[in-house]
Short mmCIF file of N, CA and C in Angstrom, two decimals:
data_model
loop_
_atom_site.label_atom_id
_atom_site.label_comp_id
_atom_site.label_asym_id
_atom_site.label_seq_id
_atom_site.Cartn_x
_atom_site.Cartn_y
_atom_site.Cartn_z
N MET A 17 35.90 -17.38 -11.91
CA MET A 17 34.43 -17.48 -11.58
C MET A 17 33.98 -17.21 -10.52
N LYS A 18 34.96 -18.00 -9.56
CA LYS A 18 33.88 -18.13 -8.59
C LYS A 18 34.04 -17.22 -7.54
N THR A 19 34.84 -15.92 -7.80
CA THR A 19 34.69 -14.85 -7.57
C THR A 19 34.22 -13.35 -8.03
N PHE A 20 33.78 -13.98 -9.78
CA PHE A 20 32.66 -12.90 -10.24
C PHE A 20 31.37 -12.80 -9.35
N SER A 21 30.93 -14.81 -9.47
CA SER A 21 29.40 -14.35 -9.07
C SER A 21 29.08 -14.15 -6.84
N LEU A 22 30.92 -14.41 -6.14
CA LEU A 22 30.40 -13.65 -6.01
C LEU A 22 30.40 -12.70 -5.36
N THR A 23 31.71 -11.45 -6.50
CA THR A 23 31.19 -10.55 -6.06
C THR A 23 29.58 -9.75 -6.45
N LEU A 24 28.78 -10.17 -7.98
CA LEU A 24 28.23 -9.90 -8.27
C LEU A 24 27.12 -10.16 -6.82
N ILE A 25 26.59 -10.67 -6.78
CA ILE A 25 25.91 -11.87 -5.66
C ILE A 25 26.65 -10.43 -4.71
N PHE A 26 27.33 -9.90 -4.06
CA PHE A 26 27.61 -9.12 -3.38
C PHE A 26 27.42 -7.80 -3.85
N VAL A 27 26.98 -7.78 -4.59
CA VAL A 27 26.87 -6.32 -5.03
C VAL A 27 25.56 -5.67 -5.25
N LEU A 28 23.98 -6.73 -5.77
CA LEU A 28 23.42 -6.68 -6.13
C LEU A 28 22.60 -6.80 -4.44
N THR A 29 22.82 -7.53 -3.96
CA THR A 29 22.44 -7.92 -2.38
C THR A 29 22.39 -5.77 -1.53
N THR A 30 23.99 -5.40 -1.78
CA THR A 30 24.22 -4.27 -1.05
C THR A 30 23.35 -3.49 -1.90
N MET A 31 23.00 -3.25 -2.86
CA MET A 31 22.12 -2.22 -3.83
C MET A 31 20.89 -3.15 -3.50
N LEU A 32 20.93 -4.06 -2.76
CA LEU A 32 18.41 -4.21 -2.56
C LEU A 32 18.70 -3.69 -1.40
N THR A 33 19.96 -4.26 -0.35
CA THR A 33 19.17 -3.24 0.66
C THR A 33 19.50 -1.72 0.88
N PHE A 34 20.13 -1.36 0.64
CA PHE A 34 20.07 0.14 -0.17
C PHE A 34 18.92 0.67 -0.59
N ALA A 35 18.12 -0.15 -1.93
CA ALA A 35 16.85 0.64 -2.31
C ALA A 35 15.73 1.35 -2.04
N GLN A 36 15.67 -0.03 -0.52
CA GLN A 36 14.36 0.74 0.74
C GLN A 36 14.73 2.11 1.06
N GLY A 37 13.58 2.28 1.12
CA GLY A 37 13.28 4.90 1.85
C GLY A 37 12.11 4.24 2.69
N LYS A 38 12.33 5.65 3.60
CA LYS A 38 10.96 5.82 3.90
C LYS A 38 10.60 6.35 3.26
N PRO A 39 8.94 5.93 3.37
CA PRO A 39 7.58 7.45 2.43
C PRO A 39 8.27 8.57 1.57
N ASP A 40 8.60 9.36 1.18
CA ASP A 40 7.92 10.84 1.21
C ASP A 40 7.06 11.76 2.35
N ILE A 41 7.04 12.22 2.32
CA ILE A 41 6.52 13.39 3.60
C ILE A 41 5.78 14.26 2.51
N PRO A 42 4.59 15.01 1.14
CA PRO A 42 5.22 16.72 0.18
C PRO A 42 5.09 17.09 1.33
N ASN A 43 6.28 18.15 0.10
CA ASN A 43 6.58 19.60 0.85
C ASN A 43 5.35 20.22 -0.08
N GLN A 44 4.70 21.36 0.62
CA GLN A 44 4.28 22.54 0.75
C GLN A 44 5.08 23.82 1.04
N ASN A 45 4.91 24.20 -0.41
CA ASN A 45 5.60 25.82 -0.87
C ASN A 45 4.56 27.07 0.04
N ILE A 46 4.32 27.10 1.18
CA ILE A 46 3.01 27.74 1.17
C ILE A 46 4.15 29.45 2.31
N SER A 47 3.44 30.03 1.69
CA SER A 47 3.70 32.05 2.06
C SER A 47 3.10 32.31 3.25
N THR A 48 3.05 32.99 4.38
CA THR A 48 3.76 32.59 5.52
C THR A 48 2.91 33.89 5.89
N ASP A 49 2.66 34.67 5.07
CA ASP A 49 1.28 34.81 5.15
C ASP A 49 -0.17 35.18 5.89
N SER A 50 -0.37 35.23 6.62
CA SER A 50 -1.15 35.04 8.12
C SER A 50 -2.81 35.52 7.22
N ASN A 51 -3.29 36.26 6.22
CA ASN A 51 -3.62 37.84 6.56
C ASN A 51 -4.78 36.60 5.33
N VAL A 52 -5.05 35.18 4.95
CA VAL A 52 -5.35 35.16 3.03
C VAL A 52 -6.78 33.69 4.36
N VAL A 53 -7.92 34.53 3.04
CA VAL A 53 -8.87 33.83 3.44
C VAL A 53 -8.98 31.97 3.07
N PHE A 54 -8.30 32.23 2.26
CA PHE A 54 -8.15 30.28 1.36
C PHE A 54 -6.61 30.16 0.97
N ARG A 55 -6.67 28.74 0.67
CA ARG A 55 -5.65 28.45 0.32
C ARG A 55 -5.46 27.44 0.11
N LEU A 56 -4.38 27.42 -1.01
CA LEU A 56 -4.48 25.98 -1.35
C LEU A 56 -3.55 25.12 -1.54
N PHE A 57 -4.40 23.48 -0.97
CA PHE A 57 -2.97 22.33 -1.07
C PHE A 57 -2.52 21.39 -1.69
N ALA A 58 -1.48 20.82 -2.12
CA ALA A 58 -1.43 20.18 -3.07
C ALA A 58 -1.34 18.83 -2.56
N THR A 59 -1.85 17.76 -3.74
CA THR A 59 -2.23 15.88 -3.49
C THR A 59 -0.61 15.35 -3.96
N ASP A 60 -0.44 14.56 -4.03
CA ASP A 60 0.08 13.49 -4.07
C ASP A 60 -0.76 13.11 -6.12
N ASN A 61 -1.73 13.74 -6.52
CA ASN A 61 -1.75 13.65 -7.54
C ASN A 61 -2.13 15.05 -8.22
N THR A 62 -1.54 15.10 -9.28
CA THR A 62 -0.75 15.80 -9.77
C THR A 62 -2.75 17.23 -10.12
N PHE A 63 -3.33 16.53 -10.20
CA PHE A 63 -4.37 17.06 -10.89
C PHE A 63 -5.68 17.41 -10.12
N ASN A 64 -5.53 17.19 -8.48
CA ASN A 64 -5.96 17.81 -7.03
C ASN A 64 -5.63 18.47 -6.16
N PHE A 65 -5.80 19.01 -5.37
CA PHE A 65 -5.56 19.94 -3.87
C PHE A 65 -6.42 19.92 -3.20
N ILE A 66 -6.54 20.85 -2.53
CA ILE A 66 -7.41 21.28 -1.35
C ILE A 66 -7.54 22.63 -0.73
N LYS A 67 -8.77 22.79 -1.11
CA LYS A 67 -9.14 25.19 -0.66
C LYS A 67 -9.57 24.10 0.82
N LEU A 68 -8.95 25.18 1.42
CA LEU A 68 -8.81 25.09 2.43
C LEU A 68 -8.85 26.92 2.89
N ASN A 69 -10.79 26.97 3.72
CA ASN A 69 -11.09 27.91 4.39
C ASN A 69 -9.96 28.45 5.58
N THR A 70 -9.34 29.53 5.55
CA THR A 70 -8.18 29.22 7.23
C THR A 70 -8.97 29.73 7.63
N ARG A 71 -10.72 30.50 7.50
CA ARG A 71 -11.11 31.50 8.69
C ARG A 71 -12.16 29.63 9.44
N ASN A 72 -12.19 29.36 8.73
CA ASN A 72 -13.09 28.51 9.61
C ASN A 72 -13.23 27.28 9.43
N GLY A 73 -12.60 26.76 8.66
CA GLY A 73 -11.54 24.61 8.56
C GLY A 73 -12.77 24.58 7.58
N GLN A 74 -13.33 25.29 6.93
CA GLN A 74 -14.34 24.45 5.47
C GLN A 74 -13.19 23.77 4.31
N MET A 75 -14.09 23.47 4.38
CA MET A 75 -12.87 22.56 2.90
C MET A 75 -13.35 21.43 1.76
N TRP A 76 -12.78 21.99 0.69
CA TRP A 76 -13.04 21.60 -0.55
C TRP A 76 -11.87 20.51 -1.95
N GLN A 77 -12.18 19.27 -2.20
CA GLN A 77 -11.16 19.18 -3.21
C GLN A 77 -11.97 19.74 -4.23
N VAL A 78 -10.30 19.61 -4.78
CA VAL A 78 -10.91 21.21 -6.43
C VAL A 78 -9.80 19.46 -7.84
N GLN A 79 -10.43 19.30 -8.71
CA GLN A 79 -9.71 19.54 -9.34
C GLN A 79 -9.77 19.95 -10.79
N TRP A 80 -8.37 19.71 -11.55
CA TRP A 80 -8.65 21.17 -12.60
C TRP A 80 -7.74 19.70 -13.38
N SER A 81 -7.68 19.77 -15.45
CA SER A 81 -7.53 18.84 -16.45
C SER A 81 -7.77 20.48 -17.72
N LEU A 82 -6.76 19.07 -18.40
CA LEU A 82 -7.12 20.50 -19.67
C LEU A 82 -7.53 20.27 -20.61
N GLU A 83 -8.80 19.57 -19.30
CA GLU A 83 -9.74 18.56 -20.75
C GLU A 83 -10.98 18.74 -19.53
N ASP A 84 -11.74 18.82 -20.46
CA ASP A 84 -13.53 18.47 -19.52
C ASP A 84 -14.14 18.01 -18.72
N ASN A 85 -12.73 18.02 -16.80
CA ASN A 85 -13.15 16.94 -16.27
C ASN A 85 -12.26 17.94 -14.72
N GLN A 86 -12.91 19.95 -14.90
CA GLN A 86 -13.27 19.89 -13.85
C GLN A 86 -14.05 20.40 -12.99
N PHE A 87 -13.44 20.28 -12.19
CA PHE A 87 -14.47 20.10 -10.37
C PHE A 87 -13.70 20.32 -9.49
N GLU A 88 -14.82 21.53 -8.85
CA GLU A 88 -14.61 21.62 -7.26
C GLU A 88 -16.00 21.06 -6.09
N THR A 89 -15.35 19.55 -5.13
CA THR A 89 -16.76 19.37 -4.69
C THR A 89 -16.17 19.69 -3.11
N THR A 90 -17.66 19.07 -2.16
CA THR A 90 -17.87 19.70 -0.35
C THR A 90 -16.57 18.33 -0.55
N LEU A 91 -15.36 19.11 1.08
CA LEU A 91 -15.42 17.54 1.66
C LEU A 91 -16.11 18.02 2.70
N SER A 92 -16.00 19.38 3.43
CA SER A 92 -16.55 19.23 4.53
C SER A 92 -16.92 21.06 4.72
N ASP A 93 -17.62 20.91 4.35
CA ASP A 93 -18.46 22.27 4.73
C ASP A 93 -19.20 23.05 6.26
N ILE A 94 -18.76 21.78 7.37
CA ILE A 94 -19.36 22.69 8.68
C ILE A 94 -18.24 23.26 9.06
N SER A 95 -18.83 24.11 9.12
CA SER A 95 -17.92 24.97 10.30
C SER A 95 -16.84 24.38 11.71
N ARG A 96 -16.08 25.07 11.74
CA ARG A 96 -15.62 24.34 12.57
C ARG A 96 -15.35 25.76 14.68
N VAL A 97 -15.59 26.58 14.32
CA VAL A 97 -15.89 28.03 15.10
C VAL A 97 -16.45 27.99 14.71
N THR A 98 -16.43 29.17 15.46
CA THR A 98 -18.63 29.66 15.87
C THR A 98 -17.81 31.17 14.71
N LYS A 99 -19.17 31.52 14.35
CA LYS A 99 -18.26 32.77 13.65
C LYS A 99 -17.71 34.08 15.27
N GLU A 100 -18.37 33.69 15.59
CA GLU A 100 -17.24 35.13 17.07
C GLU A 100 -16.32 34.54 16.72
N GLU A 101 -14.96 33.16 16.89
CA GLU A 101 -14.26 32.98 15.95
C GLU A 101 -13.47 33.29 15.63
N GLU A 102 -14.29 33.56 14.86
CA GLU A 102 -13.53 33.51 12.85
C GLU A 102 -12.25 33.96 13.06
N GLU A 103 -11.48 33.45 11.90
CA GLU A 103 -9.62 34.17 12.04
C GLU A 103 -9.24 34.25 10.74
N ASN A 104 -8.45 34.71 10.50
CA ASN A 104 -7.80 34.32 9.15
C ASN A 104 -6.56 33.55 9.55
N GLY A 105 -6.15 33.12 8.64
CA GLY A 105 -4.69 32.27 9.18
C GLY A 105 -5.48 31.15 10.17
N ARG A 106 -6.50 30.85 10.44
CA ARG A 106 -6.06 29.65 12.27
C ARG A 106 -6.92 28.65 12.02
N PHE A 107 -6.84 28.16 10.81
CA PHE A 107 -6.83 27.44 9.88
C PHE A 107 -5.46 25.90 9.33
N PHE A 108 -4.61 25.42 9.70
CA PHE A 108 -3.62 24.71 8.21
C PHE A 108 -4.11 23.19 7.84
N LEU A 109 -3.64 22.91 6.75
CA LEU A 109 -3.74 21.10 6.31
C LEU A 109 -1.83 20.73 6.15
N TYR A 110 -1.67 19.40 6.98
CA TYR A 110 -0.22 19.44 7.22
C TYR A 110 -0.41 17.77 6.52
N PRO A 111 0.14 17.99 5.26
CA PRO A 111 0.74 17.16 4.54
C PRO A 111 0.85 15.20 5.70
N THR A 112 0.42 13.57 5.42
CA THR A 112 1.04 12.94 5.77
C THR A 112 0.83 12.55 4.82
N SER A 113 1.98 11.19 5.59
CA SER A 113 2.95 10.53 4.37
C SER A 113 1.71 9.58 3.65
N ASN A 114 0.40 9.40 3.33
CA ASN A 114 -0.26 8.34 3.07
C ASN A 114 -0.44 9.65 2.02
N SER A 115 -0.80 9.83 1.18
CA SER A 115 -0.95 11.28 0.01
C SER A 115 -2.60 11.25 -0.48
N TYR A 116 -3.65 11.30 1.02
CA TYR A 116 -4.88 10.43 0.69
C TYR A 116 -5.14 11.43 1.78
N ASN A 117 -4.77 11.11 2.79
CA ASN A 117 -5.12 11.84 4.15
C ASN A 117 -3.89 13.61 4.31
N TYR A 118 -4.87 13.90 5.58
CA TYR A 118 -4.01 15.72 5.88
C TYR A 118 -4.31 15.72 7.02
N ILE A 119 -3.28 16.10 7.94
CA ILE A 119 -4.13 16.77 9.44
C ILE A 119 -4.61 17.81 9.62
N LEU A 120 -5.84 18.53 10.50
CA LEU A 120 -6.39 19.60 9.45
C LEU A 120 -5.75 20.57 10.99
N LEU A 121 -5.55 20.95 11.63
CA LEU A 121 -5.03 21.92 12.36
C LEU A 121 -5.85 22.79 12.91
N ASP A 122 -6.22 23.25 13.74
CA ASP A 122 -7.00 24.57 14.90
C ASP A 122 -5.40 25.28 15.60
N GLN A 123 -5.15 26.35 14.25
CA GLN A 123 -3.78 26.62 15.36
C GLN A 123 -2.93 27.74 16.84
N ILE A 124 -5.02 27.87 17.37
CA ILE A 124 -5.35 28.87 18.82
C ILE A 124 -5.41 28.13 18.98
N ASP A 125 -6.47 26.77 19.10
CA ASP A 125 -5.97 25.63 20.38
C ASP A 125 -5.97 24.32 20.15
N GLY A 126 -5.77 24.61 19.08
CA GLY A 126 -4.47 22.39 19.27
C GLY A 126 -5.18 21.53 18.82
N ARG A 127 -6.64 21.85 18.68
CA ARG A 127 -7.63 21.07 18.33
C ARG A 127 -7.11 20.45 16.93
N THR A 128 -7.22 19.34 16.40
CA THR A 128 -6.93 18.60 14.79
C THR A 128 -7.90 17.16 14.61
N TRP A 129 -7.55 16.91 12.87
CA TRP A 129 -9.33 16.65 12.63
C TRP A 129 -8.18 15.75 11.13
N GLN A 130 -8.51 14.12 11.24
CA GLN A 130 -8.51 13.20 10.71
C GLN A 130 -9.10 13.69 9.43
N VAL A 131 -8.17 14.61 7.65
CA VAL A 131 -8.85 14.96 6.68
C VAL A 131 -8.80 13.70 5.28
N GLN A 132 -9.63 13.39 5.32
CA GLN A 132 -9.01 12.04 3.82
C GLN A 132 -10.02 12.69 3.00
N TRP A 133 -9.89 12.76 1.63
CA TRP A 133 -10.02 13.01 0.08
C TRP A 133 -9.76 11.66 -0.90
N ASN A 134 -10.55 11.33 -1.61
CA ASN A 134 -10.80 10.75 -2.39
C ASN A 134 -11.85 10.94 -3.45
N PHE A 135 -11.31 10.59 -4.98
CA PHE A 135 -13.02 9.96 -5.56
C PHE A 135 -13.35 9.82 -5.27
N ASP A 136 -13.84 9.12 -4.38
CA ASP A 136 -15.56 7.93 -3.93
C ASP A 136 -15.46 8.61 -2.61
N ILE A 137 -17.74 9.28 -3.15
CA ILE A 137 -17.80 9.96 -2.22
C ILE A 137 -17.89 9.18 -0.57
N GLU A 138 -18.19 9.05 -0.86
CA GLU A 138 -17.48 7.63 -0.01
C GLU A 138 -16.63 7.38 1.28
N LYS A 139 -15.85 7.61 1.16
CA LYS A 139 -13.72 6.88 1.68
C LYS A 139 -13.95 8.56 1.44
N ARG A 140 -14.82 9.78 1.49
CA ARG A 140 -13.82 11.43 1.93
C ARG A 140 -14.87 11.11 2.98
N MET A 141 -13.93 11.88 4.35
CA MET A 141 -14.05 12.00 5.22
C MET A 141 -13.13 13.37 6.64
N VAL A 142 -14.02 14.00 7.29
CA VAL A 142 -13.52 14.90 8.84
C VAL A 142 -13.72 14.49 10.00
N VAL A 143 -12.60 14.16 9.60
CA VAL A 143 -12.02 12.98 11.85
C VAL A 143 -11.81 13.92 12.90
N ARG A 144 -12.21 14.79 14.05
CA ARG A 144 -11.56 14.65 14.64
C ARG A 144 -10.81 14.00 15.94
N ILE A 145 -9.37 14.25 16.22
CA ILE A 145 -8.67 13.33 16.24
C ILE A 145 -8.77 13.76 18.28
N TYR A 146 -8.86 13.05 19.11
CA TYR A 146 -8.88 13.35 20.61
C TYR A 146 -7.97 13.15 21.20
#
């Protein structure tokens, strides 16, 4: 009985040790075509995407639904570049381990922003990272 108890404790301790892991960063399946103006980026929420204007960095939260709950709302209507600087594929979103936060990258000059989507308007933000 003593051997069985020790074996059980050892097995359970081993299982608990290996049960913890790092949070997964979402995997995006994005084409390499840089000639598109708009891209949809998946969030961890099944029903929500971020729509990005790759020319100027403007973004929208898009929710789809099988019921009457679809919407598109602005995350940022500010252009990150002048009209003359706009170029297809200039901006790209990279997911983080936090399902509500992404990093917006200007692939030409390297500037970055933290993008946070949320159902609550007060919790949405786009903040420059210096």
